[in-house]
Amino acid sequence: DAGVTQSPTHLIKTRGQQVTLRCSPKSGHDTVSWYQQALGQGPQFIFQYYEEEERQRGNFPDRFSGHQFPNYSSELNVNALLLGDSALYLCASSLDSYNEQFFGPGTRLTVL
Amino acid sequence: AQRVTQPEKLLSVFKGAPVELKCNYSYSGSPELFWYVQYSRQRLQLLLRHISRESIKGFTADLNKGETSFHLKKPFAQEEDSAMYYCALTAAGNKLTFGGGTRVLVKP
């Protein structure tokens, strides 16, 4: 089991563009959470998906949206990119809500 | 609102010396507390959680509800302990709220 995988590894976009990041959970996990980690800061919770529905959401604008597929993989979409969206985006998976979260390696997004 | 504070950005200690990473939290209910670690070029991983009351890699952490703290300690630091450490809590579901992190540098 490769654990949680994320793609792409790095991404460069310009302001106003849209981006889609992808996450495949650890085998057997059904819950996916997304976090944004700005340089020098701890990860911040964006939202969590379970059974293809958004179950919890952090303090992020509607420009951030997501999706979970029947195979539990997930996408994070960000519209109208701002310079401040430059960060490492982490995906974490778990078996339902109350078990340990396993993190992926992250996608480094740079907005120019 | 949930908040986690790690007052030290950087801790530098010599090999064999004790190390203590401070973590304070604010939450009105009964949260679950964690320490996560990120070694160089590796992904974020769970080090320990307070409900398990385990010692992992020689590290221990005690939850002090009166002081709302969850400090991480190790009596004898090793060079392989050099890493970034994050304190985190969860209260509703398993949304994690992280502190800003402490970089630990263990010098030979």
CSV table of C-alpha atoms in Angstrom, one decimal:
chain,number,residue,atom,x,y,z
A,1,ASP,CA,0.0,0.0,0.0
A,2,ALA,CA,1.5,3.3,-1.1
A,3,GLY,CA,-0.5,5.1,1.5
A,4,VAL,CA,-2.1,8.4,0.7
A,5,THR,CA,-1.0,9.7,-2.7
A,6,GLN,CA,-1.4,13.2,-4.2
A,7,SER,CA,-1.0,14.7,-7.6
A,8,PRO,CA,0.6,16.7,-9.0
A,9,THR,CA,3.6,17.3,-6.8
A,10,HIS,CA,4.1,20.8,-7.8
A,11,LEU,CA,2.0,23.3,-9.7
A,12,ILE,CA,2.5,26.9,-10.9
A,13,LYS,CA,-0.5,29.0,-11.8
A,14,THR,CA,-1.3,32.7,-12.4
A,15,ARG,CA,-3.7,34.9,-10.6
A,16,GLY,CA,-7.3,34.3,-11.6
A,17,GLN,CA,-6.8,30.8,-12.9
A,18,GLN,CA,-8.4,27.7,-11.6
A,19,VAL,CA,-6.7,24.6,-10.2
A,20,THR,CA,-7.6,21.0,-9.4
A,21,LEU,CA,-5.6,18.9,-6.9
A,22,ARG,CA,-6.1,15.1,-6.5
A,23,CYS,CA,-5.9,12.7,-3.6
A,24,SER,CA,-6.1,8.9,-3.4
A,25,PRO,CA,-6.7,7.7,0.2
A,26,LYS,CA,-4.9,4.9,1.9
A,27,SER,CA,-6.4,1.5,1.1
A,28,GLY,CA,-9.5,0.9,3.2
A,29,HIS,CA,-10.1,4.5,4.2
A,30,ASP,CA,-13.3,6.3,3.4
A,31,THR,CA,-12.8,9.8,4.8
A,32,VAL,CA,-10.7,12.4,3.2
A,33,SER,CA,-9.7,15.8,4.7
A,34,TRP,CA,-7.9,18.7,3.0
A,35,TYR,CA,-5.5,21.1,4.7
A,36,GLN,CA,-3.7,24.2,3.5
A,37,GLN,CA,-0.2,24.8,4.9
A,38,ALA,CA,1.3,28.3,4.2
A,39,LEU,CA,5.0,28.7,4.6
A,40,GLY,CA,6.1,28.7,8.2
A,41,GLN,CA,2.7,27.8,9.5
A,42,GLY,CA,0.8,24.8,10.7
A,43,PRO,CA,-1.8,23.1,8.4
A,44,GLN,CA,-5.2,24.7,8.3
A,45,PHE,CA,-8.3,22.6,7.8
A,46,ILE,CA,-10.2,23.3,4.6
A,47,PHE,CA,-12.9,20.6,4.5
A,48,GLN,CA,-13.6,16.9,5.0
A,49,TYR,CA,-15.5,14.4,2.7
A,50,TYR,CA,-17.3,11.2,3.7
A,51,GLU,CA,-19.6,9.2,1.6
A,52,GLU,CA,-19.2,11.7,-1.3
A,53,GLU,CA,-20.5,14.6,0.8
A,54,GLU,CA,-18.8,17.5,2.5
A,55,ARG,CA,-19.2,16.8,6.2
A,56,GLN,CA,-17.2,19.6,7.8
A,57,ARG,CA,-15.7,22.9,6.5
A,58,GLY,CA,-13.1,25.3,7.8
A,59,ASN,CA,-12.9,29.0,7.4
A,60,PHE,CA,-12.3,29.1,3.7
A,61,PRO,CA,-14.2,31.0,1.0
A,62,ASP,CA,-16.5,29.3,-1.5
A,63,ARG,CA,-13.7,29.6,-4.1
A,64,PHE,CA,-12.5,26.4,-2.4
A,65,SER,CA,-14.6,23.4,-3.4
A,66,GLY,CA,-14.2,19.7,-3.4
A,67,HIS,CA,-15.5,16.4,-4.5
A,68,GLN,CA,-15.3,12.8,-3.4
A,69,PHE,CA,-15.8,9.9,-5.8
A,70,PRO,CA,-17.3,6.5,-5.2
A,71,ASN,CA,-13.8,5.0,-4.8
A,72,TYR,CA,-13.2,7.5,-2.0
A,73,SER,CA,-10.6,9.5,-4.0
A,74,SER,CA,-11.0,13.2,-3.8
A,75,GLU,CA,-10.4,16.5,-5.6
A,76,LEU,CA,-9.8,20.0,-4.3
A,77,ASN,CA,-10.7,22.8,-6.7
A,78,VAL,CA,-9.7,26.4,-6.2
A,79,ASN,CA,-11.2,29.1,-8.5
A,80,ALA,CA,-10.0,32.7,-9.1
A,81,LEU,CA,-6.6,32.0,-7.6
A,82,LEU,CA,-5.0,34.7,-5.5
A,83,LEU,CA,-1.4,35.1,-4.6
A,84,GLY,CA,-2.3,34.2,-1.0
A,85,ASP,CA,-3.4,30.7,-2.2
A,86,SER,CA,0.3,29.8,-2.6
A,87,ALA,CA,0.8,27.0,-0.2
A,88,LEU,CA,1.3,23.3,0.4
A,89,TYR,CA,-2.0,21.5,0.1
A,90,LEU,CA,-2.2,18.3,2.2
A,91,CYS,CA,-4.7,15.5,1.9
A,92,ALA,CA,-5.3,13.1,4.8
A,93,SER,CA,-7.4,10.0,4.9
A,94,SER,CA,-8.9,8.0,7.8
A,95,LEU,CA,-11.3,5.2,8.4
A,96,ASP,CA,-14.4,7.2,9.4
A,97,SER,CA,-14.3,10.2,11.7
A,98,TYR,CA,-12.6,9.0,14.8
A,99,ASN,CA,-9.5,7.2,13.6
A,100,GLU,CA,-6.0,8.3,12.9
A,101,GLN,CA,-5.5,10.6,9.9
A,102,PHE,CA,-2.7,9.6,7.5
A,103,PHE,CA,-1.2,12.4,5.4
A,104,GLY,CA,-0.1,12.5,1.9
A,105,PRO,CA,3.1,14.2,0.7
A,106,GLY,CA,1.3,17.3,-0.4
A,107,THR,CA,1.0,19.4,-3.6
A,108,ARG,CA,3.0,22.6,-3.7
A,109,LEU,CA,0.9,25.3,-5.4
A,110,THR,CA,2.6,28.6,-6.5
A,111,VAL,CA,0.4,31.4,-7.7
A,112,LEU,CA,2.2,34.1,-9.7
B,1,ALA,CA,-13.3,28.4,18.9
B,2,GLN,CA,-10.4,26.0,18.9
B,3,ARG,CA,-6.8,27.3,19.1
B,4,VAL,CA,-3.4,25.7,19.6
B,5,THR,CA,-0.4,27.7,20.5
B,6,GLN,CA,3.2,26.5,20.2
B,7,PRO,CA,5.3,29.4,21.6
B,8,GLU,CA,8.7,28.2,20.4
B,9,LYS,CA,9.5,28.4,16.7
B,10,LEU,CA,12.9,26.8,17.2
B,11,LEU,CA,14.4,24.6,19.9
B,12,SER,CA,18.1,23.8,19.7
B,13,VAL,CA,19.5,21.2,22.1
B,14,PHE,CA,22.6,19.1,22.4
B,15,LYS,CA,22.4,15.3,22.0
B,16,GLY,CA,21.7,13.7,25.3
B,17,ALA,CA,20.0,16.7,26.8
B,18,PRO,CA,16.3,16.9,27.7
B,19,VAL,CA,13.9,18.5,25.3
B,20,GLU,CA,10.5,19.9,26.1
B,21,LEU,CA,8.1,21.3,23.4
B,22,LYS,CA,5.3,23.5,24.8
B,23,CYS,CA,1.8,23.3,23.6
B,24,ASN,CA,-1.2,25.2,24.9
B,25,TYR,CA,-4.7,25.0,23.7
B,26,SER,CA,-8.1,26.7,24.1
B,27,TYR,CA,-11.3,24.8,23.8
B,28,SER,CA,-14.3,24.8,26.1
B,29,GLY,CA,-15.1,21.1,25.9
B,30,SER,CA,-12.9,17.9,26.1
B,31,PRO,CA,-10.6,17.8,23.1
B,32,GLU,CA,-8.4,15.0,22.0
B,33,LEU,CA,-4.7,16.1,21.7
B,34,PHE,CA,-2.0,14.9,19.4
B,35,TRP,CA,1.6,15.5,18.5
B,36,TYR,CA,2.5,15.1,14.8
B,37,VAL,CA,6.1,15.1,13.5
B,38,GLN,CA,7.6,15.8,10.1
B,39,TYR,CA,11.1,14.6,9.5
B,40,SER,CA,13.1,16.0,6.6
B,41,ARG,CA,11.7,15.0,3.2
B,42,GLN,CA,9.0,12.9,4.8
B,43,ARG,CA,5.3,13.4,5.2
B,44,LEU,CA,3.5,14.5,8.3
B,45,GLN,CA,2.9,11.6,10.7
B,46,LEU,CA,1.3,11.0,14.0
B,47,LEU,CA,3.8,10.7,16.9
B,48,LEU,CA,1.4,10.2,19.8
B,49,ARG,CA,-2.1,10.9,21.1
B,50,HIS,CA,-3.1,11.6,24.6
B,51,ILE,CA,-5.7,8.9,24.9
B,52,SER,CA,-3.2,6.2,24.2
B,53,ARG,CA,-0.9,7.3,27.0
B,54,GLU,CA,2.0,5.7,25.1
B,55,SER,CA,5.7,6.6,25.0
B,56,ILE,CA,6.8,6.7,21.3
B,57,LYS,CA,10.4,7.0,20.4
B,58,GLY,CA,11.1,8.0,24.0
B,59,PHE,CA,8.6,10.9,23.9
B,60,THR,CA,5.8,11.4,26.3
B,61,ALA,CA,3.1,14.0,26.6
B,62,ASP,CA,0.8,14.7,29.5
B,63,LEU,CA,-2.5,16.4,29.1
B,64,ASN,CA,-3.0,19.1,31.9
B,65,LYS,CA,-6.6,20.2,31.7
B,66,GLY,CA,-6.2,22.8,34.4
B,67,GLU,CA,-3.4,24.5,32.5
B,68,THR,CA,-4.8,23.5,29.1
B,69,SER,CA,-1.4,22.2,28.1
B,70,PHE,CA,0.0,19.2,26.3
B,71,HIS,CA,3.7,19.5,26.4
B,72,LEU,CA,6.0,17.0,24.7
B,73,LYS,CA,9.0,15.7,26.5
B,74,LYS,CA,12.0,13.5,26.0
B,75,PRO,CA,14.7,13.0,28.6
B,76,PHE,CA,17.6,12.4,26.2
B,77,ALA,CA,17.4,13.9,22.8
B,78,GLN,CA,18.9,12.1,19.8
B,79,GLU,CA,20.1,13.5,16.5
B,80,GLU,CA,17.4,11.6,14.7
B,81,ASP,CA,14.8,13.6,16.7
B,82,SER,CA,15.6,16.7,14.6
B,83,ALA,CA,12.3,17.5,12.9
B,84,MET,CA,9.3,19.8,12.8
B,85,TYR,CA,6.8,19.0,15.5
B,86,TYR,CA,3.1,20.1,15.5
B,87,CYS,CA,0.7,20.0,18.3
B,88,ALA,CA,-3.0,19.5,17.3
B,89,LEU,CA,-6.4,19.0,18.7
B,90,THR,CA,-9.7,17.6,17.5
B,91,ALA,CA,-13.1,18.1,19.1
B,92,ALA,CA,-15.8,17.7,16.5
B,93,GLY,CA,-15.4,14.8,14.2
B,94,ASN,CA,-11.8,14.6,13.4
B,95,LYS,CA,-11.1,18.1,12.0
B,96,LEU,CA,-7.6,18.8,13.2
B,97,THR,CA,-6.6,22.2,14.5
B,98,PHE,CA,-2.8,22.6,14.4
B,99,GLY,CA,-0.3,24.9,16.1
B,100,GLY,CA,2.3,26.8,14.2
B,101,GLY,CA,5.0,24.1,14.8
B,102,THR,CA,8.3,23.9,16.6
B,103,ARG,CA,11.5,23.1,14.8
B,104,VAL,CA,13.8,20.9,16.9
B,105,LEU,CA,17.5,20.8,16.1
B,106,VAL,CA,19.6,18.3,18.0
B,107,LYS,CA,23.3,19.1,17.8
B,108,PRO,CA,26.0,16.4,18.1
